mmCIF file of C-alpha atoms in Angstrom:
data_model
loop_
_atom_site.group_PDB
_atom_site.id
_atom_site.type_symbol
_atom_site.label_atom_id
_atom_site.label_comp_id
_atom_site.label_asym_id
_atom_site.label_seq_id
_atom_site.Cartn_x
_atom_site.Cartn_y
_atom_site.Cartn_z
ATOM 1 C CA UNK O 17 144.373 86.048 104.308
ATOM 2 C CA UNK O 18 147.706 83.585 104.782
ATOM 3 C CA UNK O 19 150.789 84.397 102.934
ATOM 4 C CA UNK O 20 151.508 81.712 99.923
ATOM 5 C CA UNK O 21 154.523 79.553 100.224
ATOM 6 C CA UNK O 22 156.987 79.679 96.968
ATOM 7 C CA UNK O 23 156.984 76.415 94.985
ATOM 8 C CA UNK O 24 159.658 74.265 95.415
ATOM 9 C CA UNK O 25 161.318 74.770 92.247
ATOM 10 C CA UNK O 26 162.791 78.446 93.736
ATOM 11 C CA UNK O 27 160.405 80.387 91.225
ATOM 12 C CA UNK O 28 157.974 82.585 93.131
ATOM 13 C CA UNK O 29 154.613 82.904 91.808
ATOM 14 C CA UNK O 30 152.877 86.296 92.070
ATOM 15 C CA UNK O 31 149.939 86.361 94.661
ATOM 16 C CA UNK O 32 146.689 87.399 92.903
ATOM 17 C CA UNK O 33 145.282 90.739 94.625
ATOM 18 C CA UNK O 34 141.572 91.660 94.271
ATOM 19 C CA UNK O 35 141.090 94.479 91.925
ATOM 20 C CA UNK O 36 138.620 97.253 91.862
ATOM 21 C CA UNK O 37 138.266 97.175 88.394
ATOM 22 C CA UNK O 38 134.799 96.229 86.635
ATOM 23 C CA UNK O 39 135.546 92.271 85.436
ATOM 24 C CA UNK O 40 135.770 91.453 81.852
ATOM 25 C CA UNK O 41 132.240 90.663 80.356
ATOM 26 C CA UNK O 42 131.349 86.979 81.363
ATOM 27 C CA UNK O 43 131.269 84.457 78.834
ATOM 28 C CA UNK O 44 128.148 82.973 80.064
ATOM 29 C CA UNK O 45 124.858 85.547 80.185
ATOM 30 C CA UNK O 46 123.279 85.926 83.614
ATOM 31 C CA UNK O 47 119.670 84.468 84.165
ATOM 32 C CA UNK O 48 117.126 86.778 82.657
ATOM 33 C CA UNK O 49 115.013 88.359 84.525
ATOM 34 C CA UNK O 50 116.906 87.694 88.389
ATOM 35 C CA UNK O 51 115.124 85.580 90.464
ATOM 36 C CA UNK O 52 113.666 86.612 93.645
ATOM 37 C CA UNK O 53 115.901 85.347 96.338
ATOM 38 C CA UNK O 54 113.431 83.772 98.292
ATOM 39 C CA UNK O 55 114.662 80.231 98.671
ATOM 40 C CA UNK O 56 118.028 78.386 99.189
ATOM 41 C CA UNK O 57 117.614 77.326 95.548
ATOM 42 C CA UNK O 58 117.382 81.255 94.383
ATOM 43 C CA UNK O 59 120.659 81.973 96.517
ATOM 44 C CA UNK O 60 122.348 79.272 94.572
ATOM 45 C CA UNK O 61 121.518 80.179 91.288
ATOM 46 C CA UNK O 62 122.148 83.883 92.066
ATOM 47 C CA UNK O 63 125.625 83.003 93.642
ATOM 48 C CA UNK O 64 126.653 81.402 90.218
ATOM 49 C CA UNK O 65 125.551 84.000 87.800
ATOM 50 C CA UNK O 66 127.411 86.202 90.108
ATOM 51 C CA UNK O 67 130.560 84.532 89.978
ATOM 52 C CA UNK O 68 130.268 84.265 85.969
ATOM 53 C CA UNK O 69 129.686 87.877 86.409
ATOM 54 C CA UNK O 70 133.112 89.173 88.530
ATOM 55 C CA UNK O 71 134.819 85.193 89.167
ATOM 56 C CA UNK O 72 137.954 87.099 90.785
ATOM 57 C CA UNK O 73 136.481 89.072 93.478
ATOM 58 C CA UNK O 74 133.331 86.466 94.111
ATOM 59 C CA UNK O 75 135.330 83.401 94.109
ATOM 60 C CA UNK O 76 137.912 85.189 96.292
ATOM 61 C CA UNK O 77 134.837 86.116 98.793
ATOM 62 C CA UNK O 78 133.465 82.982 98.575
ATOM 63 C CA UNK O 79 136.663 81.305 99.503
ATOM 64 C CA UNK O 80 137.139 83.183 102.833
ATOM 65 C CA UNK O 81 133.470 83.329 104.041
ATOM 66 C CA UNK O 82 131.261 80.251 102.455
ATOM 67 C CA UNK O 83 128.113 80.199 101.665
ATOM 68 C CA UNK O 84 126.043 83.328 102.821
ATOM 69 C CA UNK O 85 122.923 83.391 104.947
ATOM 70 C CA UNK O 86 119.638 83.717 103.172
ATOM 71 C CA UNK O 87 117.925 85.806 105.451
ATOM 72 C CA UNK O 88 114.514 85.503 104.753
ATOM 73 C CA UNK O 89 111.621 87.672 106.660
ATOM 74 C CA UNK O 90 107.877 88.315 106.490
ATOM 75 C CA UNK O 91 107.141 90.146 103.422
ATOM 76 C CA UNK O 92 104.321 92.745 103.190
ATOM 77 C CA UNK O 93 102.888 95.073 105.612
ATOM 78 C CA UNK O 94 104.042 93.071 108.653
ATOM 79 C CA UNK O 95 107.510 92.826 107.852
ATOM 80 C CA UNK O 96 108.041 96.565 106.562
ATOM 81 C CA UNK O 97 106.113 97.829 110.146
ATOM 82 C CA UNK O 98 108.241 95.202 111.970
ATOM 83 C CA UNK O 99 111.314 96.985 110.570
ATOM 84 C CA UNK O 100 110.251 100.274 112.191
ATOM 85 C CA UNK O 101 108.984 98.872 115.385
ATOM 86 C CA UNK O 102 112.984 97.397 115.878
ATOM 87 C CA UNK O 103 114.855 100.347 114.786
ATOM 88 C CA UNK O 104 116.918 102.282 117.191
ATOM 89 C CA UNK O 105 115.992 99.927 120.015
ATOM 90 C CA UNK O 106 117.638 96.553 121.480
ATOM 91 C CA UNK O 107 116.371 93.532 120.497
ATOM 92 C CA UNK O 108 114.667 92.341 123.721
ATOM 93 C CA UNK O 109 112.704 95.633 123.732
ATOM 94 C CA UNK O 110 111.623 95.110 119.901
ATOM 95 C CA UNK O 111 110.660 91.741 120.779
ATOM 96 C CA UNK O 112 108.123 92.635 123.705
ATOM 97 C CA UNK O 113 106.720 95.775 121.180
ATOM 98 C CA UNK O 114 106.537 93.468 118.494
ATOM 99 C CA UNK O 115 104.401 91.055 120.467
ATOM 100 C CA UNK O 116 102.314 93.638 121.976
ATOM 101 C CA UNK O 117 101.822 95.014 118.759
ATOM 102 C CA UNK O 118 100.759 91.579 117.012
ATOM 103 C CA UNK O 119 98.397 90.916 120.002
ATOM 104 C CA UNK O 120 96.390 94.068 119.842
ATOM 105 C CA UNK O 121 96.526 93.994 115.634
ATOM 106 C CA UNK O 122 96.540 90.460 114.894
ATOM 107 C CA UNK O 123 96.156 90.650 111.021
ATOM 108 C CA UNK O 124 98.237 93.731 110.340
ATOM 109 C CA UNK O 125 95.123 95.322 108.792
ATOM 110 C CA UNK O 126 96.416 99.001 106.923
ATOM 111 C CA UNK O 127 93.039 100.838 107.477
ATOM 112 C CA UNK O 128 92.720 99.252 111.411
ATOM 113 C CA UNK O 129 96.459 100.641 112.261
ATOM 114 C CA UNK O 130 95.826 103.717 110.309
ATOM 115 C CA UNK O 131 92.905 104.479 112.340
ATOM 116 C CA UNK O 132 94.018 103.556 115.575
ATOM 117 C CA UNK O 133 94.113 105.843 118.476
ATOM 118 C CA UNK O 134 97.358 107.000 120.042
ATOM 119 C CA UNK O 135 96.784 105.405 123.011
ATOM 120 C CA UNK O 136 96.617 102.216 121.201
ATOM 121 C CA UNK O 137 99.891 102.852 119.875
ATOM 122 C CA UNK O 138 101.598 104.080 122.596
ATOM 123 C CA UNK O 139 100.222 101.189 124.592
ATOM 124 C CA UNK O 140 102.401 98.859 122.343
ATOM 125 C CA UNK O 141 105.648 100.567 123.341
ATOM 126 C CA UNK O 142 105.582 103.041 120.243
ATOM 127 C CA UNK O 143 107.344 106.535 119.905
ATOM 128 C CA UNK O 144 105.533 109.632 118.599
ATOM 129 C CA UNK O 145 108.230 109.381 115.464
ATOM 130 C CA UNK O 146 107.262 105.538 114.843
ATOM 131 C CA UNK O 147 103.457 105.999 115.263
ATOM 132 C CA UNK O 148 103.754 108.772 112.760
ATOM 133 C CA UNK O 149 105.570 106.594 110.475
ATOM 134 C CA UNK O 150 103.392 103.806 110.728
ATOM 135 C CA UNK O 151 100.352 105.705 110.201
ATOM 136 C CA UNK O 152 101.801 107.064 107.133
ATOM 137 C CA UNK O 153 102.812 103.788 105.627
ATOM 138 C CA UNK O 154 99.563 102.262 106.508
ATOM 139 C CA UNK O 155 97.566 105.042 104.872
ATOM 140 C CA UNK O 156 99.724 104.564 101.753
ATOM 141 C CA UNK O 157 98.990 101.130 101.515
ATOM 142 C CA UNK O 158 95.162 101.071 102.791
ATOM 143 C CA UNK O 159 94.822 103.840 99.800
ATOM 144 C CA UNK O 160 96.427 101.876 97.549
ATOM 145 C CA UNK O 161 99.242 104.709 96.857
ATOM 146 C CA UNK O 162 101.871 102.066 97.246
ATOM 147 C CA UNK O 163 101.864 98.183 96.819
ATOM 148 C CA UNK O 164 104.254 96.429 99.209
ATOM 149 C CA UNK O 165 104.418 93.169 96.884
ATOM 150 C CA UNK O 166 104.705 94.529 93.491
ATOM 151 C CA UNK O 167 107.893 96.622 94.369
ATOM 152 C CA UNK O 168 109.891 92.964 94.341
ATOM 153 C CA UNK O 169 109.257 93.000 90.492
ATOM 154 C CA UNK O 170 110.455 96.472 89.877
ATOM 155 C CA UNK O 171 113.513 97.875 88.964
ATOM 156 C CA UNK O 172 115.888 98.316 92.449
ATOM 157 C CA UNK O 173 116.334 102.098 91.985
ATOM 158 C CA UNK O 174 112.786 102.519 91.399
ATOM 159 C CA UNK O 175 111.116 100.018 94.116
ATOM 160 C CA UNK O 176 113.946 101.970 96.828
ATOM 161 C CA UNK O 177 112.492 105.608 95.411
ATOM 162 C CA UNK O 178 109.052 104.520 95.774
ATOM 163 C CA UNK O 179 109.571 103.282 99.499
ATOM 164 C CA UNK O 180 111.409 106.245 100.514
ATOM 165 C CA UNK O 181 108.330 108.916 99.619
ATOM 166 C CA UNK O 182 106.713 107.277 102.534
ATOM 167 C CA UNK O 183 106.873 109.505 105.597
ATOM 168 C CA UNK O 184 109.644 108.063 108.170
ATOM 169 C CA UNK O 185 111.251 105.443 105.721
ATOM 170 C CA UNK O 186 114.684 105.998 105.059
ATOM 171 C CA UNK O 187 117.216 104.472 102.568
ATOM 172 C CA UNK O 188 118.186 101.838 104.730
ATOM 173 C CA UNK O 189 115.045 100.697 105.976
ATOM 174 C CA UNK O 190 113.598 100.739 102.315
ATOM 175 C CA UNK O 191 117.138 98.295 101.448
ATOM 176 C CA UNK O 192 116.108 96.079 104.202
ATOM 177 C CA UNK O 193 112.783 95.291 103.562
ATOM 178 C CA UNK O 194 113.359 94.928 99.844
ATOM 179 C CA UNK O 195 116.453 92.608 100.284
ATOM 180 C CA UNK O 196 115.039 90.139 103.161
ATOM 181 C CA UNK O 197 111.131 90.270 103.018
ATOM 182 C CA UNK O 198 110.680 90.495 99.325
ATOM 183 C CA UNK O 199 113.643 89.018 98.141
ATOM 184 C CA UNK O 200 114.789 91.618 95.626
ATOM 185 C CA UNK O 201 118.026 90.145 94.176
ATOM 186 C CA UNK O 202 119.301 93.562 92.951
ATOM 187 C CA UNK O 203 119.314 95.835 95.904
ATOM 188 C CA UNK O 204 122.500 96.987 97.624
ATOM 189 C CA UNK O 205 122.384 98.990 101.272
ATOM 190 C CA UNK O 206 125.238 101.267 99.987
ATOM 191 C CA UNK O 207 124.995 103.442 103.377
ATOM 192 C CA UNK O 208 125.931 100.246 105.610
ATOM 193 C CA UNK O 209 129.008 100.811 107.108
ATOM 194 C CA UNK O 210 129.828 96.677 107.208
ATOM 195 C CA UNK O 211 129.201 96.584 103.353
ATOM 196 C CA UNK O 212 131.666 99.736 102.823
ATOM 197 C CA UNK O 213 134.012 98.177 104.909
ATOM 198 C CA UNK O 214 133.842 94.737 103.126
ATOM 199 C CA UNK O 215 134.173 96.272 99.699
ATOM 200 C CA UNK O 216 137.397 97.860 100.756
ATOM 201 C CA UNK O 217 138.840 94.650 102.151
ATOM 202 C CA UNK O 218 137.548 92.357 98.999
ATOM 203 C CA UNK O 219 138.570 94.889 96.544
ATOM 204 C CA UNK O 220 142.061 95.708 97.897
ATOM 205 C CA UNK O 221 141.151 99.708 98.170
ATOM 206 C CA UNK O 222 143.090 102.470 100.133
ATOM 207 C CA UNK O 223 140.228 103.415 101.963
ATOM 208 C CA UNK O 224 136.270 102.900 102.893
ATOM 209 C CA UNK O 225 134.311 103.745 99.920
ATOM 210 C CA UNK O 226 131.273 106.151 101.012
ATOM 211 C CA UNK O 227 128.175 105.981 99.094
ATOM 212 C CA UNK O 228 128.699 107.208 96.500
ATOM 213 C CA UNK O 229 131.280 105.263 95.641
ATOM 214 C CA UNK O 230 129.997 102.055 96.680
ATOM 215 C CA UNK O 231 127.255 102.550 94.503
ATOM 216 C CA UNK O 232 129.448 103.059 91.131
ATOM 217 C CA UNK O 233 131.553 99.773 92.930
ATOM 218 C CA UNK O 234 128.500 97.969 93.040
ATOM 219 C CA UNK O 235 127.418 98.699 89.568
ATOM 220 C CA UNK O 236 129.525 95.446 88.639
ATOM 221 C CA UNK O 237 127.481 92.971 90.304
ATOM 222 C CA UNK O 238 124.144 94.237 88.604
ATOM 223 C CA UNK O 239 121.444 92.249 88.500
ATOM 224 C CA UNK O 240 122.596 90.575 91.589
ATOM 225 C CA UNK O 241 123.583 93.139 93.997
ATOM 226 C CA UNK O 242 121.384 91.628 96.430
ATOM 227 C CA UNK O 243 123.382 88.580 96.527
ATOM 228 C CA UNK O 244 126.750 90.806 96.545
ATOM 229 C CA UNK O 245 125.106 92.099 99.667
ATOM 230 C CA UNK O 246 124.788 88.947 101.463
ATOM 231 C CA UNK O 247 128.120 87.989 100.564
ATOM 232 C CA UNK O 248 130.110 91.238 101.500
ATOM 233 C CA UNK O 249 128.155 90.891 105.124
ATOM 234 C CA UNK O 250 129.410 87.083 105.325
ATOM 235 C CA UNK O 251 133.086 88.050 104.235
ATOM 236 C CA UNK O 252 133.010 91.217 106.808
ATOM 237 C CA UNK O 253 131.860 88.700 109.396
ATOM 238 C CA UNK O 254 134.600 85.929 108.317
ATOM 239 C CA UNK O 255 137.576 88.871 107.970
ATOM 240 C CA UNK O 256 136.602 90.340 111.606
ATOM 241 C CA UNK O 257 135.727 87.241 113.356
ATOM 242 C CA UNK O 258 132.327 88.370 114.495
ATOM 243 C CA UNK O 259 128.804 87.801 113.975
ATOM 244 C CA UNK O 260 127.078 90.384 111.543
ATOM 245 C CA UNK O 261 123.459 90.048 111.070
ATOM 246 C CA UNK O 262 122.041 93.230 108.967
ATOM 247 C CA UNK O 263 118.524 91.746 109.327
ATOM 248 C CA UNK O 264 118.483 91.082 113.186
ATOM 249 C CA UNK O 265 116.012 94.163 113.532
ATOM 250 C CA UNK O 266 113.521 91.719 111.855
ATOM 251 C CA UNK O 267 113.717 88.548 114.167
ATOM 252 C CA UNK O 268 110.690 87.703 116.490
#
């Protein structure tokens, strides 16, 4: 951030620094209940509400990064399985595997995928662990043990907890699905290193917060932590002068 010039009058104006302290209570109440972030209009509304809650820090990040991207992705079983398919492989490999998978399972029917033979799944390019995760997810969906669409309307912690009960679905996978596939407004992926570093820079911290500390710091942005996450990624990208796309695993 560039140094401010002293006023010509000779008096030096103190430069405002970001603060990790929770902001004072906003004068205007946030929109309740929070909107699902599934459109640019919803994103704009969320940013406006977030700035009311924490005007200093959010204003600082918006000035540096500008309007963050929406990054909306396919909801439901297709979106979740696409994340699973794309993890720990290159973008090119993920696209190839996903294309083969879509050719074999056109409708992403949970019962059909759950009962598919190993040879069919392996032929799409899936590893053993991913095959087991897919079967676990599809069995839960087919049996009604989990309703992926309903997660968008649950409190953040409850939605996250339900997803990670599925075998093979970890915290980051759950958060990315809730954020970009369902548009949940209040998800903060505290295990994401770019978000941790962005919070350090935006809040003027001496060191990068770990998951527990970022979770505590993120309480200041409830119930719009999903908006804060998008802005933090954009802020980190602007500071580091490089692209940061947390949802790149979902590109098809």
